[in-house]
Amino acid sequence: MASSIRVCAMRKIAKLGQAARHHGQLVIRAFNSNKASWVGFVLIVLSAILAPWIAPHDPAEQFMEARLAQPSAKFLLGTDDLGRDILSRLLYGGRLSLTVGIVSTLIAVFFGSIIGALAGFYGGLFELLVMQTMDVLLAFPSLILGLVIVAMLGPGLTNLTVAIAITSVPAFARNARAPTLIIREREFILAGRTLGYRDARLIVRHILPNIAPDILVLTSMLVGTSIRVESSFAFIGLGLPPPTPTWGLMIRSGFENILDSPWLVLWPSVALLICVFSLNLLGDGLRDAIDPKLRGEA
């Protein structure tokens, strides 16, 4: 009897590997079926990575004789009020904006997913306390909460990244908790408990991989939100200090000459728009590929 139970339990758990491969196929399908959702983002990422090689000038180099120059062969997107090449600053600014957005989101994914999975797995008073705390954090707009955290931690790249990550943790916690409540009652979890698996193994190897598709969709969308929040901080003067090139700081400094030189604000705004819009479309594509109803399987 015990042997048959063990064999049945092992079969249930073996399905997990098949599910992981299935999720990978869904991600590939999302990219292939909705190319417009990621082409713009990939181009921005590549341009940011290759900035040191493709930027025509040093982003801090000043050409005072060409202050506020219009787009030309030497300065393809013009120059700012200090004679710095906008294209070069745009490329280097993308590196910082993407770094803050991606790293902060990955931190939020790690902690938020674990918190939500633990709350959904154990339930009871622990779940109530954790989710009430997350609800309190969600009650504050992400920008306001981030401002408070940045004011407490002080300026700097690390503190800015941590502040944005904290604002995203509640969203991932709630996103991870909901499916965990269902998955913890599934047969393969009960089979794992029958085999004497520890809770940590069940959560890490069986719960988290099964909620990964839902987390992946939210991740793609919140990367764009994190980039937007970072730009908002820079615009109001709480981001990285000048002359560090970031999209938000470029928009802020360009407002002083927006009537005479509108390209100072136009180009970083367009870059920010394409990046965030592409990430939102990517999230839609992932959702369409993962949702069985939208795939016509249910």
PDB file of C-alpha atoms in Angstrom, residues 10-295:
ATOM      1  CA  MET A  10       6.131  10.579  -7.684  1.00  0.00           C
ATOM      2  CA  ARG A  11       4.001  10.622 -10.822  1.00  0.00           C
ATOM      3  CA  LYS A  12       2.163  13.698  -9.648  1.00  0.00           C
ATOM      4  CA  ILE A  13       5.397  15.503  -8.916  1.00  0.00           C
ATOM      5  CA  ALA A  14       6.940  14.450 -12.242  1.00  0.00           C
ATOM      6  CA  LYS A  15       4.276  16.532 -13.988  1.00  0.00           C
ATOM      7  CA  LEU A  16       5.970  19.636 -12.615  1.00  0.00           C
ATOM      8  CA  GLY A  17       8.839  19.342 -15.082  1.00  0.00           C
ATOM      9  CA  GLN A  18       6.384  19.100 -17.947  1.00  0.00           C
ATOM     10  CA  ALA A  19       4.594  22.202 -16.665  1.00  0.00           C
ATOM     11  CA  ALA A  20       7.875  24.141 -16.546  1.00  0.00           C
ATOM     12  CA  ARG A  21       8.643  23.242 -20.170  1.00  0.00           C
ATOM     13  CA  HIS A  22       5.098  24.207 -21.108  1.00  0.00           C
ATOM     14  CA  HIS A  23       5.516  27.629 -19.498  1.00  0.00           C
ATOM     15  CA  GLY A  24       8.726  28.155 -21.470  1.00  0.00           C
ATOM     16  CA  GLN A  25       6.902  27.334 -24.713  1.00  0.00           C
ATOM     17  CA  LEU A  26       4.190  29.835 -23.808  1.00  0.00           C
ATOM     18  CA  VAL A  27       6.755  32.594 -23.357  1.00  0.00           C
ATOM     19  CA  ILE A  28       8.303  31.819 -26.753  1.00  0.00           C
ATOM     20  CA  ARG A  29       4.828  31.807 -28.276  1.00  0.00           C
ATOM     21  CA  ALA A  30       4.118  35.232 -26.774  1.00  0.00           C
ATOM     22  CA  PHE A  31       7.250  36.695 -28.354  1.00  0.00           C
ATOM     23  CA  ASN A  32       6.592  35.112 -31.737  1.00  0.00           C
ATOM     24  CA  SER A  33       2.892  35.955 -31.943  1.00  0.00           C
ATOM     25  CA  ASN A  34       3.194  39.608 -30.932  1.00  0.00           C
ATOM     26  CA  LYS A  35       6.503  40.863 -32.268  1.00  0.00           C
ATOM     27  CA  ALA A  36       5.415  44.494 -32.067  1.00  0.00           C
ATOM     28  CA  SER A  37       5.205  44.092 -28.282  1.00  0.00           C
ATOM     29  CA  TRP A  38       8.907  43.590 -27.796  1.00  0.00           C
ATOM     30  CA  VAL A  39      10.792  44.919 -30.826  1.00  0.00           C
ATOM     31  CA  GLY A  40      10.831  48.481 -29.507  1.00  0.00           C
ATOM     32  CA  PHE A  41      11.972  47.386 -26.062  1.00  0.00           C
ATOM     33  CA  VAL A  42      14.729  45.161 -27.461  1.00  0.00           C
ATOM     34  CA  LEU A  43      16.013  48.030 -29.601  1.00  0.00           C
ATOM     35  CA  ILE A  44      16.139  50.330 -26.572  1.00  0.00           C
ATOM     36  CA  VAL A  45      17.915  47.679 -24.478  1.00  0.00           C
ATOM     37  CA  LEU A  46      20.487  47.044 -27.210  1.00  0.00           C
ATOM     38  CA  SER A  47      21.113  50.756 -27.723  1.00  0.00           C
ATOM     39  CA  ALA A  48      21.596  51.191 -23.973  1.00  0.00           C
ATOM     40  CA  ILE A  49      24.012  48.260 -23.733  1.00  0.00           C
ATOM     41  CA  LEU A  50      25.989  49.410 -26.785  1.00  0.00           C
ATOM     42  CA  ALA A  51      25.980  53.085 -25.754  1.00  0.00           C
ATOM     43  CA  PRO A  52      29.772  53.307 -25.195  1.00  0.00           C
ATOM     44  CA  TRP A  53      30.359  52.106 -28.769  1.00  0.00           C
ATOM     45  CA  ILE A  54      27.573  53.816 -30.708  1.00  0.00           C
ATOM     46  CA  ALA A  55      27.295  57.151 -28.866  1.00  0.00           C
ATOM     47  CA  PRO A  56      28.889  59.834 -31.077  1.00  0.00           C
ATOM     48  CA  HIS A  57      30.169  61.899 -28.136  1.00  0.00           C
ATOM     49  CA  ASP A  58      30.868  61.692 -24.442  1.00  0.00           C
ATOM     50  CA  PRO A  59      27.564  62.453 -22.639  1.00  0.00           C
ATOM     51  CA  ALA A  60      29.287  65.006 -20.376  1.00  0.00           C
ATOM     52  CA  GLU A  61      31.332  66.702 -23.103  1.00  0.00           C
ATOM     53  CA  GLN A  62      30.290  70.321 -23.644  1.00  0.00           C
ATOM     54  CA  PHE A  63      30.363  72.097 -26.996  1.00  0.00           C
ATOM     55  CA  MET A  64      29.694  75.646 -25.824  1.00  0.00           C
ATOM     56  CA  GLU A  65      29.914  77.008 -29.342  1.00  0.00           C
ATOM     57  CA  ALA A  66      26.955  74.803 -30.263  1.00  0.00           C
ATOM     58  CA  ARG A  67      24.597  75.443 -27.342  1.00  0.00           C
ATOM     59  CA  LEU A  68      20.964  74.615 -28.176  1.00  0.00           C
ATOM     60  CA  ALA A  69      21.982  73.559 -31.664  1.00  0.00           C
ATOM     61  CA  GLN A  70      19.270  72.082 -33.830  1.00  0.00           C
ATOM     62  CA  PRO A  71      19.545  68.512 -35.149  1.00  0.00           C
ATOM     63  CA  SER A  72      22.355  68.321 -37.721  1.00  0.00           C
ATOM     64  CA  ALA A  73      24.906  65.929 -39.185  1.00  0.00           C
ATOM     65  CA  LYS A  74      27.263  66.441 -36.214  1.00  0.00           C
ATOM     66  CA  PHE A  75      24.527  66.411 -33.574  1.00  0.00           C
ATOM     67  CA  LEU A  76      21.774  64.156 -34.892  1.00  0.00           C
ATOM     68  CA  LEU A  77      19.288  65.117 -32.171  1.00  0.00           C
ATOM     69  CA  GLY A  78      20.697  68.535 -31.343  1.00  0.00           C
ATOM     70  CA  THR A  79      22.376  69.764 -28.154  1.00  0.00           C
ATOM     71  CA  ASP A  80      21.152  70.996 -24.778  1.00  0.00           C
ATOM     72  CA  ASP A  81      21.704  74.310 -23.002  1.00  0.00           C
ATOM     73  CA  LEU A  82      25.265  73.270 -22.050  1.00  0.00           C
ATOM     74  CA  GLY A  83      26.207  72.113 -25.534  1.00  0.00           C
ATOM     75  CA  ARG A  84      26.008  68.393 -24.714  1.00  0.00           C
ATOM     76  CA  ASP A  85      24.960  65.958 -27.444  1.00  0.00           C
ATOM     77  CA  ILE A  86      21.384  64.829 -26.792  1.00  0.00           C
ATOM     78  CA  LEU A  87      21.738  61.507 -28.632  1.00  0.00           C
ATOM     79  CA  SER A  88      24.718  60.496 -26.501  1.00  0.00           C
ATOM     80  CA  ARG A  89      22.949  61.493 -23.304  1.00  0.00           C
ATOM     81  CA  LEU A  90      19.831  59.670 -24.463  1.00  0.00           C
ATOM     82  CA  LEU A  91      21.755  56.430 -24.965  1.00  0.00           C
ATOM     83  CA  TYR A  92      23.587  56.646 -21.646  1.00  0.00           C
ATOM     84  CA  GLY A  93      20.413  57.787 -19.902  1.00  0.00           C
ATOM     85  CA  GLY A  94      18.681  54.659 -21.127  1.00  0.00           C
ATOM     86  CA  ARG A  95      21.327  52.531 -19.418  1.00  0.00           C
ATOM     87  CA  LEU A  96      20.636  54.112 -16.032  1.00  0.00           C
ATOM     88  CA  SER A  97      16.863  54.189 -16.403  1.00  0.00           C
ATOM     89  CA  LEU A  98      16.728  50.556 -17.514  1.00  0.00           C
ATOM     90  CA  THR A  99      19.156  49.481 -14.796  1.00  0.00           C
ATOM     91  CA  VAL A 100      17.081  51.081 -12.058  1.00  0.00           C
ATOM     92  CA  GLY A 101      13.822  49.787 -13.531  1.00  0.00           C
ATOM     93  CA  ILE A 102      14.955  46.202 -14.093  1.00  0.00           C
ATOM     94  CA  VAL A 103      16.983  45.761 -10.895  1.00  0.00           C
ATOM     95  CA  SER A 104      14.283  47.276  -8.679  1.00  0.00           C
ATOM     96  CA  THR A 105      11.643  45.058 -10.288  1.00  0.00           C
ATOM     97  CA  LEU A 106      13.768  41.920  -9.841  1.00  0.00           C
ATOM     98  CA  ILE A 107      14.214  42.758  -6.156  1.00  0.00           C
ATOM     99  CA  ALA A 108      10.467  43.245  -5.822  1.00  0.00           C
ATOM    100  CA  VAL A 109       9.798  39.968  -7.673  1.00  0.00           C
ATOM    101  CA  PHE A 110      12.065  38.032  -5.323  1.00  0.00           C
ATOM    102  CA  PHE A 111      10.730  39.355  -2.041  1.00  0.00           C
ATOM    103  CA  GLY A 112       7.136  39.935  -3.134  1.00  0.00           C
ATOM    104  CA  SER A 113       6.713  36.455  -4.614  1.00  0.00           C
ATOM    105  CA  ILE A 114       8.146  34.760  -1.537  1.00  0.00           C
ATOM    106  CA  ILE A 115       6.010  36.840   0.819  1.00  0.00           C
ATOM    107  CA  GLY A 116       2.847  36.158  -1.174  1.00  0.00           C
ATOM    108  CA  ALA A 117       3.610  32.444  -1.535  1.00  0.00           C
ATOM    109  CA  LEU A 118       4.279  32.071   2.195  1.00  0.00           C
ATOM    110  CA  ALA A 119       1.085  33.915   3.073  1.00  0.00           C
ATOM    111  CA  GLY A 120      -1.012  31.800   0.718  1.00  0.00           C
ATOM    112  CA  PHE A 121       0.663  28.534   1.717  1.00  0.00           C
ATOM    113  CA  TYR A 122       0.331  28.895   5.504  1.00  0.00           C
ATOM    114  CA  GLY A 123      -2.830  30.992   5.686  1.00  0.00           C
ATOM    115  CA  GLY A 124      -4.410  31.822   9.038  1.00  0.00           C
ATOM    116  CA  LEU A 125      -3.180  34.667  11.213  1.00  0.00           C
ATOM    117  CA  PHE A 126       0.128  34.861   9.357  1.00  0.00           C
ATOM    118  CA  GLU A 127      -1.643  35.461   6.044  1.00  0.00           C
ATOM    119  CA  LEU A 128      -3.921  38.066   7.634  1.00  0.00           C
ATOM    120  CA  LEU A 129      -1.032  40.068   9.111  1.00  0.00           C
ATOM    121  CA  VAL A 130       1.087  39.910   5.975  1.00  0.00           C
ATOM    122  CA  MET A 131      -1.660  40.873   3.556  1.00  0.00           C
ATOM    123  CA  GLN A 132      -2.957  43.641   5.804  1.00  0.00           C
ATOM    124  CA  THR A 133       0.564  45.085   5.763  1.00  0.00           C
ATOM    125  CA  MET A 134       0.641  44.838   1.977  1.00  0.00           C
ATOM    126  CA  ASP A 135      -2.754  46.555   1.799  1.00  0.00           C
ATOM    127  CA  VAL A 136      -1.446  49.441   3.891  1.00  0.00           C
ATOM    128  CA  LEU A 137       1.466  49.886   1.475  1.00  0.00           C
ATOM    129  CA  LEU A 138      -0.871  49.648  -1.518  1.00  0.00           C
ATOM    130  CA  ALA A 139      -3.024  52.401  -0.039  1.00  0.00           C
ATOM    131  CA  PHE A 140      -0.252  54.876  -0.900  1.00  0.00           C
ATOM    132  CA  PRO A 141       0.366  55.786  -4.554  1.00  0.00           C
ATOM    133  CA  SER A 142       3.698  54.342  -5.671  1.00  0.00           C
ATOM    134  CA  LEU A 143       5.139  57.785  -6.357  1.00  0.00           C
ATOM    135  CA  ILE A 144       4.166  59.153  -2.922  1.00  0.00           C
ATOM    136  CA  LEU A 145       5.435  56.061  -1.107  1.00  0.00           C
ATOM    137  CA  GLY A 146       8.663  56.193  -3.092  1.00  0.00           C
ATOM    138  CA  LEU A 147       9.126  59.864  -2.234  1.00  0.00           C
ATOM    139  CA  VAL A 148       8.829  59.093   1.471  1.00  0.00           C
ATOM    140  CA  ILE A 149      11.347  56.245   1.237  1.00  0.00           C
ATOM    141  CA  VAL A 150      13.832  58.271  -0.816  1.00  0.00           C
ATOM    142  CA  ALA A 151      13.534  61.140   1.664  1.00  0.00           C
ATOM    143  CA  MET A 152      14.329  58.713   4.495  1.00  0.00           C
ATOM    144  CA  LEU A 153      17.180  56.882   2.758  1.00  0.00           C
ATOM    145  CA  GLY A 154      18.681  59.850   0.936  1.00  0.00           C
ATOM    146  CA  PRO A 155      19.661  60.276  -2.730  1.00  0.00           C
ATOM    147  CA  GLY A 156      21.786  57.817  -4.647  1.00  0.00           C
ATOM    148  CA  LEU A 157      21.459  55.004  -7.162  1.00  0.00           C
ATOM    149  CA  THR A 158      21.195  52.243  -4.544  1.00  0.00           C
ATOM    150  CA  ASN A 159      18.661  54.046  -2.375  1.00  0.00           C
ATOM    151  CA  LEU A 160      16.586  54.988  -5.419  1.00  0.00           C
ATOM    152  CA  THR A 161      16.522  51.370  -6.576  1.00  0.00           C
ATOM    153  CA  VAL A 162      15.536  50.106  -3.112  1.00  0.00           C
ATOM    154  CA  ALA A 163      12.785  52.714  -2.797  1.00  0.00           C
ATOM    155  CA  ILE A 164      11.223  51.778  -6.127  1.00  0.00           C
ATOM    156  CA  ALA A 165      11.515  48.070  -5.277  1.00  0.00           C
ATOM    157  CA  ILE A 166       9.643  48.541  -2.003  1.00  0.00           C
ATOM    158  CA  THR A 167       6.772  50.241  -3.813  1.00  0.00           C
ATOM    159  CA  SER A 168       6.397  47.183  -6.098  1.00  0.00           C
ATOM    160  CA  VAL A 169       6.616  44.447  -3.443  1.00  0.00           C
ATOM    161  CA  PRO A 170       2.910  44.592  -2.416  1.00  0.00           C
ATOM    162  CA  ALA A 171       1.726  44.074  -5.999  1.00  0.00           C
ATOM    163  CA  PHE A 172       3.855  40.943  -6.406  1.00  0.00           C
ATOM    164  CA  ALA A 173       2.820  39.661  -2.967  1.00  0.00           C
ATOM    165  CA  ARG A 174      -0.866  39.853  -3.808  1.00  0.00           C
ATOM    166  CA  ASN A 175      -0.245  38.444  -7.273  1.00  0.00           C
ATOM    167  CA  ALA A 176       1.599  35.439  -5.805  1.00  0.00           C
ATOM    168  CA  ARG A 177      -0.828  34.797  -2.937  1.00  0.00           C
ATOM    169  CA  ALA A 178      -3.988  34.306  -5.028  1.00  0.00           C
ATOM    170  CA  PRO A 179      -2.812  31.323  -7.128  1.00  0.00           C
ATOM    171  CA  THR A 180      -0.974  29.840  -4.144  1.00  0.00           C
ATOM    172  CA  LEU A 181      -4.296  29.472  -2.313  1.00  0.00           C
ATOM    173  CA  ILE A 182      -5.463  27.201  -5.149  1.00  0.00           C
ATOM    174  CA  ILE A 183      -2.224  25.352  -5.833  1.00  0.00           C
ATOM    175  CA  ARG A 184      -1.660  24.383  -2.195  1.00  0.00           C
ATOM    176  CA  GLU A 185      -4.768  22.163  -2.441  1.00  0.00           C
ATOM    177  CA  ARG A 186      -3.640  20.442  -5.646  1.00  0.00           C
ATOM    178  CA  GLU A 187      -2.853  16.743  -5.697  1.00  0.00           C
ATOM    179  CA  PHE A 188       0.883  17.072  -6.284  1.00  0.00           C
ATOM    180  CA  ILE A 189       1.230  19.233  -3.151  1.00  0.00           C
ATOM    181  CA  LEU A 190      -0.687  16.655  -1.130  1.00  0.00           C
ATOM    182  CA  ALA A 191       1.513  13.984  -2.699  1.00  0.00           C
ATOM    183  CA  GLY A 192       4.631  15.866  -1.647  1.00  0.00           C
ATOM    184  CA  ARG A 193       3.373  16.072   1.909  1.00  0.00           C
ATOM    185  CA  THR A 194       2.680  12.332   1.800  1.00  0.00           C
ATOM    186  CA  LEU A 195       6.318  11.784   0.849  1.00  0.00           C
ATOM    187  CA  GLY A 196       7.420  13.930   3.775  1.00  0.00           C
ATOM    188  CA  TYR A 197       8.699  16.902   1.788  1.00  0.00           C
ATOM    189  CA  ARG A 198       9.449  19.988   3.849  1.00  0.00           C
ATOM    190  CA  ASP A 199       7.431  23.152   3.368  1.00  0.00           C
ATOM    191  CA  ALA A 200      10.447  24.988   1.943  1.00  0.00           C
ATOM    192  CA  ARG A 201      10.826  22.373  -0.802  1.00  0.00           C
ATOM    193  CA  LEU A 202       7.139  22.458  -1.641  1.00  0.00           C
ATOM    194  CA  ILE A 203       7.160  26.248  -1.910  1.00  0.00           C
ATOM    195  CA  VAL A 204      10.409  26.636  -3.853  1.00  0.00           C
ATOM    196  CA  ARG A 205      10.157  23.651  -6.178  1.00  0.00           C
ATOM    197  CA  HIS A 206       6.419  23.244  -6.608  1.00  0.00           C
ATOM    198  CA  ILE A 207       4.520  26.431  -5.683  1.00  0.00           C
ATOM    199  CA  LEU A 208       6.742  29.132  -7.186  1.00  0.00           C
ATOM    200  CA  PRO A 209       7.258  27.436 -10.593  1.00  0.00           C
ATOM    201  CA  ASN A 210       3.491  27.086 -10.995  1.00  0.00           C
ATOM    202  CA  ILE A 211       2.764  30.738 -10.221  1.00  0.00           C
ATOM    203  CA  ALA A 212       5.695  31.934 -12.369  1.00  0.00           C
ATOM    204  CA  PRO A 213       3.558  32.714 -15.472  1.00  0.00           C
ATOM    205  CA  ASP A 214       1.333  35.120 -13.519  1.00  0.00           C
ATOM    206  CA  ILE A 215       4.392  36.744 -11.976  1.00  0.00           C
ATOM    207  CA  LEU A 216       6.081  37.038 -15.373  1.00  0.00           C
ATOM    208  CA  VAL A 217       3.188  39.025 -16.832  1.00  0.00           C
ATOM    209  CA  LEU A 218       3.174  41.435 -13.901  1.00  0.00           C
ATOM    210  CA  THR A 219       6.957  41.753 -14.046  1.00  0.00           C
ATOM    211  CA  SER A 220       6.969  42.945 -17.645  1.00  0.00           C
ATOM    212  CA  MET A 221       4.401  45.608 -16.801  1.00  0.00           C
ATOM    213  CA  LEU A 222       5.984  46.787 -13.555  1.00  0.00           C
ATOM    214  CA  VAL A 223       9.401  47.224 -15.172  1.00  0.00           C
ATOM    215  CA  GLY A 224       7.800  49.981 -17.215  1.00  0.00           C
ATOM    216  CA  THR A 225       6.173  51.418 -14.106  1.00  0.00           C
ATOM    217  CA  SER A 226       9.524  51.411 -12.286  1.00  0.00           C
ATOM    218  CA  ILE A 227      11.199  53.240 -15.175  1.00  0.00           C
ATOM    219  CA  ARG A 228       8.392  55.799 -15.160  1.00  0.00           C
ATOM    220  CA  VAL A 229       8.683  56.294 -11.389  1.00  0.00           C
ATOM    221  CA  GLU A 230      12.456  56.734 -11.665  1.00  0.00           C
ATOM    222  CA  SER A 231      11.935  59.374 -14.341  1.00  0.00           C
ATOM    223  CA  SER A 232       9.361  61.101 -12.137  1.00  0.00           C
ATOM    224  CA  PHE A 233      11.846  61.219  -9.254  1.00  0.00           C
ATOM    225  CA  ALA A 234      14.498  62.684 -11.550  1.00  0.00           C
ATOM    226  CA  PHE A 235      12.019  65.240 -12.898  1.00  0.00           C
ATOM    227  CA  ILE A 236      11.222  66.599  -9.428  1.00  0.00           C
ATOM    228  CA  GLY A 237      14.872  66.575  -8.378  1.00  0.00           C
ATOM    229  CA  LEU A 238      15.004  63.423  -6.230  1.00  0.00           C
ATOM    230  CA  GLY A 239      16.763  61.215  -8.748  1.00  0.00           C
ATOM    231  CA  LEU A 240      20.435  60.940  -9.594  1.00  0.00           C
ATOM    232  CA  PRO A 241      22.217  64.307  -9.412  1.00  0.00           C
ATOM    233  CA  PRO A 242      23.406  66.200 -12.520  1.00  0.00           C
ATOM    234  CA  PRO A 243      25.307  65.811 -14.769  1.00  0.00           C
ATOM    235  CA  THR A 244      24.273  62.136 -14.683  1.00  0.00           C
ATOM    236  CA  PRO A 245      22.193  61.549 -17.832  1.00  0.00           C
ATOM    237  CA  THR A 246      18.755  60.082 -17.163  1.00  0.00           C
ATOM    238  CA  TRP A 247      15.598  60.503 -19.195  1.00  0.00           C
ATOM    239  CA  GLY A 248      13.716  62.220 -16.373  1.00  0.00           C
ATOM    240  CA  LEU A 249      16.545  64.653 -15.701  1.00  0.00           C
ATOM    241  CA  MET A 250      16.828  65.462 -19.406  1.00  0.00           C
ATOM    242  CA  ILE A 251      13.112  66.261 -19.539  1.00  0.00           C
ATOM    243  CA  ARG A 252      13.382  68.458 -16.453  1.00  0.00           C
ATOM    244  CA  SER A 253      16.360  70.458 -17.734  1.00  0.00           C
ATOM    245  CA  GLY A 254      14.764  70.791 -21.162  1.00  0.00           C
ATOM    246  CA  PHE A 255      11.686  72.544 -19.800  1.00  0.00           C
ATOM    247  CA  GLU A 256      13.695  75.719 -19.265  1.00  0.00           C
ATOM    248  CA  ASN A 257      14.056  76.122 -23.052  1.00  0.00           C
ATOM    249  CA  ILE A 258      11.031  74.182 -24.279  1.00  0.00           C
ATOM    250  CA  LEU A 259       9.627  77.086 -26.311  1.00  0.00           C
ATOM    251  CA  ASP A 260      12.846  77.758 -28.234  1.00  0.00           C
ATOM    252  CA  SER A 261      14.223  74.189 -28.326  1.00  0.00           C
ATOM    253  CA  PRO A 262      11.367  71.687 -27.984  1.00  0.00           C
ATOM    254  CA  TRP A 263      13.615  68.773 -28.990  1.00  0.00           C
ATOM    255  CA  LEU A 264      15.233  68.929 -25.539  1.00  0.00           C
ATOM    256  CA  VAL A 265      12.031  67.502 -24.081  1.00  0.00           C
ATOM    257  CA  LEU A 266      10.764  65.655 -27.146  1.00  0.00           C
ATOM    258  CA  TRP A 267      13.495  63.033 -27.567  1.00  0.00           C
ATOM    259  CA  PRO A 268      13.741  61.746 -23.969  1.00  0.00           C
ATOM    260  CA  SER A 269       9.943  61.767 -23.760  1.00  0.00           C
ATOM    261  CA  VAL A 270       9.689  59.669 -26.924  1.00  0.00           C
ATOM    262  CA  ALA A 271      12.300  57.217 -25.603  1.00  0.00           C
ATOM    263  CA  LEU A 272      10.410  56.882 -22.328  1.00  0.00           C
ATOM    264  CA  LEU A 273       7.103  56.461 -24.155  1.00  0.00           C
ATOM    265  CA  ILE A 274       8.431  53.727 -26.467  1.00  0.00           C
ATOM    266  CA  CYS A 275      10.054  51.843 -23.602  1.00  0.00           C
ATOM    267  CA  VAL A 276       7.044  51.862 -21.274  1.00  0.00           C
ATOM    268  CA  PHE A 277       4.535  51.252 -24.075  1.00  0.00           C
ATOM    269  CA  SER A 278       6.551  48.308 -25.401  1.00  0.00           C
ATOM    270  CA  LEU A 279       6.728  46.749 -21.942  1.00  0.00           C
ATOM    271  CA  ASN A 280       2.964  47.093 -21.511  1.00  0.00           C
ATOM    272  CA  LEU A 281       2.385  45.461 -24.891  1.00  0.00           C
ATOM    273  CA  LEU A 282       4.820  42.716 -23.934  1.00  0.00           C
ATOM    274  CA  GLY A 283       2.780  42.068 -20.801  1.00  0.00           C
ATOM    275  CA  ASP A 284      -0.368  41.848 -22.904  1.00  0.00           C
ATOM    276  CA  GLY A 285       1.328  39.367 -25.212  1.00  0.00           C
ATOM    277  CA  LEU A 286       2.453  37.195 -22.321  1.00  0.00           C
ATOM    278  CA  ARG A 287      -1.025  37.293 -20.818  1.00  0.00           C
ATOM    279  CA  ASP A 288      -2.586  36.250 -24.120  1.00  0.00           C
ATOM    280  CA  ALA A 289      -0.142  33.354 -24.449  1.00  0.00           C
ATOM    281  CA  ILE A 290      -0.596  32.143 -20.884  1.00  0.00           C
ATOM    282  CA  ASP A 291      -4.363  32.513 -20.459  1.00  0.00           C
ATOM    283  CA  PRO A 292      -5.988  29.285 -21.757  1.00  0.00           C
ATOM    284  CA  LYS A 293      -9.251  31.107 -22.515  1.00  0.00           C
ATOM    285  CA  LEU A 294      -7.505  33.545 -24.817  1.00  0.00           C
ATOM    286  CA  ARG A 295      -5.640  30.664 -26.468  1.00  0.00           C
TER     287      ARG A 295
END
